[in-house]
Coordinates of N, CA and C in Angstrom, one line a residue:
A1 N 0.8 -1.2 0.0 CA 0.0 0.0 0.0 C 0.9 1.3 0.0
C2 N 2.0 1.2 0.7 CA 2.9 2.4 0.7 C 3.5 2.7 -0.7
V3 N 3.9 1.7 -1.4 CA 4.4 1.9 -2.7 C 3.4 2.5 -3.6
F4 N 2.2 2.0 -3.6 CA 1.1 2.5 -4.4 C 0.8 4.0 -4.1
Q5 N 0.9 4.3 -2.8 CA 0.6 5.7 -2.4 C 1.7 6.6 -2.9
N6 N 3.0 6.2 -2.8 CA 4.1 7.0 -3.3 C 4.0 7.3 -4.8
N7 N 3.6 6.3 -5.6 CA 3.4 6.4 -7.0 C 2.3 7.4 -7.3
E8 N 1.2 7.3 -6.5 CA 0.1 8.3 -6.7 C 0.5 9.7 -6.4
E9 N 1.3 9.9 -5.4 CA 1.8 11.2 -5.0 C 2.7 11.7 -6.0
D10 N 3.6 10.9 -6.5 CA 4.6 11.3 -7.6 C 3.8 11.7 -8.9
D11 N 2.8 10.9 -9.2 CA 2.0 11.3 -10.4 C 1.3 12.6 -10.2
R12 N 0.8 12.9 -9.0 CA 0.1 14.2 -8.7 C 1.2 15.3 -8.8
K13 N 2.4 15.1 -8.3 CA 3.4 16.1 -8.4 C 3.8 16.4 -9.8
V14 N 3.9 15.4 -10.6 CA 4.3 15.5 -12.0 C 3.2 16.3 -12.7
R15 N 1.9 15.9 -12.5 CA 0.8 16.6 -13.1 C 0.7 18.1 -12.7
R16 N 0.9 18.3 -11.4 CA 0.9 19.7 -10.9 C 2.1 20.5 -11.5
R17 N 3.3 19.9 -11.6 CA 4.4 20.6 -12.2 C 4.1 20.9 -13.7
E18 N 3.5 20.0 -14.4 CA 3.2 20.2 -15.8 C 2.1 21.3 -16.0
K19 N 1.1 21.2 -15.1 CA 0.1 22.3 -15.2 C 0.7 23.7 -14.9
N20 N 1.6 23.7 -13.9 CA 2.3 24.9 -13.5 C 3.2 25.4 -14.7
R21 N 3.9 24.5 -15.3 CA 4.8 24.8 -16.4 C 4.0 25.4 -17.6
V22 N 2.8 24.8 -17.9 CA 1.9 25.3 -19.0 C 1.4 26.7 -18.6
A23 N 1.0 26.8 -17.3 CA 0.4 28.1 -16.9 C 1.5 29.2 -16.9
A24 N 2.7 28.9 -16.6 CA 3.8 29.8 -16.6 C 4.1 30.2 -18.1
Q25 N 4.1 29.3 -19.0 CA 4.3 29.6 -20.4 C 3.2 30.5 -20.9
R26 N 1.9 30.2 -20.6 CA 0.8 31.0 -21.0 C 1.0 32.4 -20.4
S27 N 1.4 32.5 -19.2 CA 1.6 33.9 -18.6 C 2.7 34.6 -19.3
R28 N 3.8 34.0 -19.6 CA 4.9 34.7 -20.3 C 4.5 35.1 -21.7
K29 N 3.7 34.3 -22.4 CA 3.2 34.6 -23.7 C 2.3 35.8 -23.6
K30 N 1.4 35.8 -22.6 CA 0.5 36.9 -22.4 C 1.3 38.2 -22.1
Q31 N 2.3 38.2 -21.3 CA 3.1 39.3 -21.0 C 3.8 39.9 -22.2
T32 N 4.3 38.9 -23.1 CA 5.0 39.3 -24.3 C 4.0 40.0 -25.2
Q33 N 2.8 39.4 -25.4 CA 1.8 40.1 -26.3 C 1.4 41.4 -25.8
K34 N 1.3 41.6 -24.4 CA 1.0 42.9 -23.9 C 2.1 43.9 -24.1
A35 N 3.3 43.5 -24.0 CA 4.5 44.4 -24.2 C 4.5 44.7 -25.7
D36 N 4.3 43.8 -26.6 CA 4.3 44.1 -28.0 C 3.2 45.1 -28.3
K37 N 2.0 44.9 -27.8 CA 0.9 45.8 -28.0 C 1.2 47.2 -27.5
L38 N 1.8 47.3 -26.3 CA 2.2 48.6 -25.8 C 3.3 49.3 -26.7
H39 N 4.2 48.5 -27.2 CA 5.2 49.0 -28.1 C 4.6 49.6 -29.3
E40 N 3.7 48.9 -29.9 CA 3.0 49.3 -31.1 C 2.2 50.6 -30.8
E41 N 1.6 50.7 -29.7 CA 0.8 51.9 -29.3 C 1.8 53.1 -29.1
Y42 N 2.9 52.8 -28.5 CA 4.0 53.8 -28.3 C 4.4 54.4 -29.6
E43 N 4.7 53.5 -30.6 CA 5.2 53.9 -31.9 C 4.1 54.8 -32.6
S44 N 2.9 54.3 -32.5 CA 1.8 55.1 -33.1 C 1.7 56.5 -32.5
L45 N 1.7 56.5 -31.2 CA 1.6 57.8 -30.5 C 2.8 58.7 -30.8
E46 N 4.0 58.2 -31.0 CA 5.2 58.9 -31.4 C 5.0 59.5 -32.8
Q47 N 4.5 58.7 -33.7 CA 4.2 59.2 -35.0 C 3.2 60.4 -35.0
E48 N 2.1 60.2 -34.2 CA 1.1 61.2 -34.1 C 1.6 62.5 -33.5
N49 N 2.5 62.3 -32.5 CA 3.1 63.5 -31.9 C 3.9 64.2 -32.8
T50 N 4.7 63.5 -33.6 CA 5.6 64.2 -34.6 C 4.7 64.9 -35.6
S51 N 3.7 64.3 -36.1 CA 2.8 64.9 -37.1 C 2.1 66.2 -36.5
L52 N 1.7 66.1 -35.2 CA 1.1 67.2 -34.6 C 2.1 68.4 -34.4
K53 N 3.3 68.1 -34.0 CA 4.3 69.1 -33.9 C 4.6 69.8 -35.2
R54 N 4.6 69.0 -36.3 CA 4.8 69.6 -37.7 C 3.6 70.5 -38.0
E55 N 2.4 70.1 -37.6 CA 1.2 70.9 -37.9 C 1.3 72.2 -37.1
I56 N 1.7 72.1 -35.8 CA 1.8 73.3 -35.0 C 2.8 74.3 -35.6
G57 N 3.9 73.7 -36.1 CA 4.9 74.6 -36.8 C 4.3 75.3 -38.0
K58 N 3.6 74.6 -38.8 CA 2.9 75.2 -40.0 C 1.9 76.2 -39.6
L59 N 1.1 75.9 -38.6 CA 0.1 76.9 -38.1 C 0.7 78.1 -37.5
T60 N 1.8 77.9 -36.8 CA 2.5 79.0 -36.2 C 3.1 80.0 -37.3
D61 N 3.7 79.3 -38.3 CA 4.2 80.1 -39.5 C 3.1 80.9 -40.1
E62 N 1.9 80.2 -40.3 CA 0.8 80.9 -41.0 C 0.3 82.0 -40.1
M63 N 0.2 81.8 -38.8 CA -0.2 82.9 -37.9 C 0.7 84.1 -38.0
K64 N 2.0 83.8 -38.0 CA 3.0 84.9 -38.1 C 2.8 85.7 -39.4
H65 N 2.6 84.9 -40.5 CA 2.4 85.6 -41.8 C 1.1 86.4 -41.8
L66 N 0.0 85.9 -41.3 CA -1.2 86.6 -41.3 C -1.1 87.8 -40.4
S67 N -0.4 87.7 -39.3 CA -0.2 88.9 -38.4 C 0.5 90.0 -39.1
E68 N 1.5 89.6 -39.9 CA 2.3 90.6 -40.7 C 1.4 91.3 -41.8
V69 N 0.6 90.4 -42.4 CA -0.4 90.9 -43.4 C -1.3 91.9 -42.8
L70 N -1.8 91.6 -41.6 CA -2.8 92.4 -40.9 C -2.1 93.7 -40.5
K71 N -0.9 93.7 -40.0 CA -0.1 94.9 -39.6 C 0.0 95.8 -40.8
D72 N 0.4 95.2 -41.9 CA 0.6 96.0 -43.2 C -0.8 96.6 -43.6
H73 N -1.8 95.8 -43.5 CA -3.1 96.3 -43.9 C -3.6 97.5 -43.0
E74 N -3.3 97.3 -41.6 CA -3.8 98.3 -40.7 C -3.2 99.7 -41.0
K75 N -2.0 99.7 -41.6 CA -1.3 101.0 -41.9 C -2.1 101.7 -43.0
I76 N -2.8 101.0 -43.9 CA -3.5 101.7 -45.0 C -5.0 101.6 -44.9
C77 N -5.5 101.0 -43.9 CA -7.0 100.8 -43.8 C -7.7 102.1 -43.5
P78 N -8.6 102.5 -44.4 CA -9.4 103.7 -44.1 C -10.3 103.6 -42.9
L79 N -10.7 102.4 -42.6 CA -11.6 102.2 -41.4 C -10.9 102.4 -40.1
L80 N -9.6 102.2 -40.1 CA -8.8 102.4 -38.9 C -8.3 103.8 -38.7
H81 N -8.2 104.6 -39.8 CA -7.6 105.9 -39.7 C -8.6 107.0 -39.2
C82 N -9.9 106.8 -39.4 CA -10.9 107.8 -39.1 C -11.5 107.5 -37.7
T83 N -11.3 108.4 -36.8 CA -11.9 108.2 -35.4 C -13.4 108.1 -35.4
M84 N -14.0 108.7 -36.4 CA -15.5 108.6 -36.5 C -16.0 107.2 -36.8
N85 N -15.1 106.4 -37.4 CA -15.5 105.0 -37.7 C -15.7 104.2 -36.5
F86 N -15.1 104.6 -35.4 CA -15.2 103.8 -34.2 C -16.6 104.1 -33.5
V87 N -17.2 105.3 -33.9 CA -18.4 105.7 -33.3 C -19.6 105.2 -34.2
T88 N -19.4 105.4 -35.5 CA -20.5 105.1 -36.4 C -20.3 103.8 -37.1
V89 N -21.3 103.3 -37.8 CA -21.2 102.1 -38.6 C -20.4 102.4 -39.8
P90 N -19.3 101.6 -40.2 CA -18.5 102.0 -41.4 C -19.4 101.9 -42.6
R91 N -19.0 102.8 -43.5 CA -19.7 102.9 -44.8 C -19.3 101.7 -45.7
P92 N -20.3 101.1 -46.4 CA -20.0 99.9 -47.2 C -18.9 100.2 -48.3
D93 N -18.8 101.4 -48.8 CA -17.8 101.7 -49.8 C -16.4 101.7 -49.2
A94 N -16.3 102.2 -47.9 CA -15.0 102.2 -47.2 C -14.6 100.8 -46.9
L95 N -15.5 100.0 -46.5 CA -15.3 98.6 -46.2 C -14.8 97.8 -47.4
A96 N -15.5 98.1 -48.5 CA -15.2 97.4 -49.8 C -13.7 97.7 -50.2
S97 N -13.2 98.9 -49.9 CA -11.9 99.2 -50.3 C -10.8 98.4 -49.5
C98 N -11.2 97.9 -48.4 CA -10.3 97.1 -47.5 C -10.3 95.6 -47.9
L99 N -11.3 95.2 -48.4 CA -11.5 93.7 -48.7 C -10.8 93.3 -49.9
P100 N -10.2 92.1 -50.0 CA -9.5 91.7 -51.2 C -10.6 91.5 -52.3
R101 N -10.2 91.7 -53.5 CA -11.1 91.5 -54.6 C -10.9 90.2 -55.3

């Protein structure tokens, strides 16, 4: 009876070790997949960040250009030279001379 019991215990230990080994493999695989997914997400976010920085640069340049155009226009704009225009509604003909054709 003792020999039979030892064999049964050994079999249980072997089965338990095998289950543990399989579970550990599964866990490592899952961790690797999670790390791969995070790496892909990181790469994607880096690309998006680079693209957004490029867009910020373009928009900043456009804003500088438009600010210069506005400054130049303010120097010659009849609507801004007449103090009466701040009190009354600007005449359509004066406004038309400021607008691009």
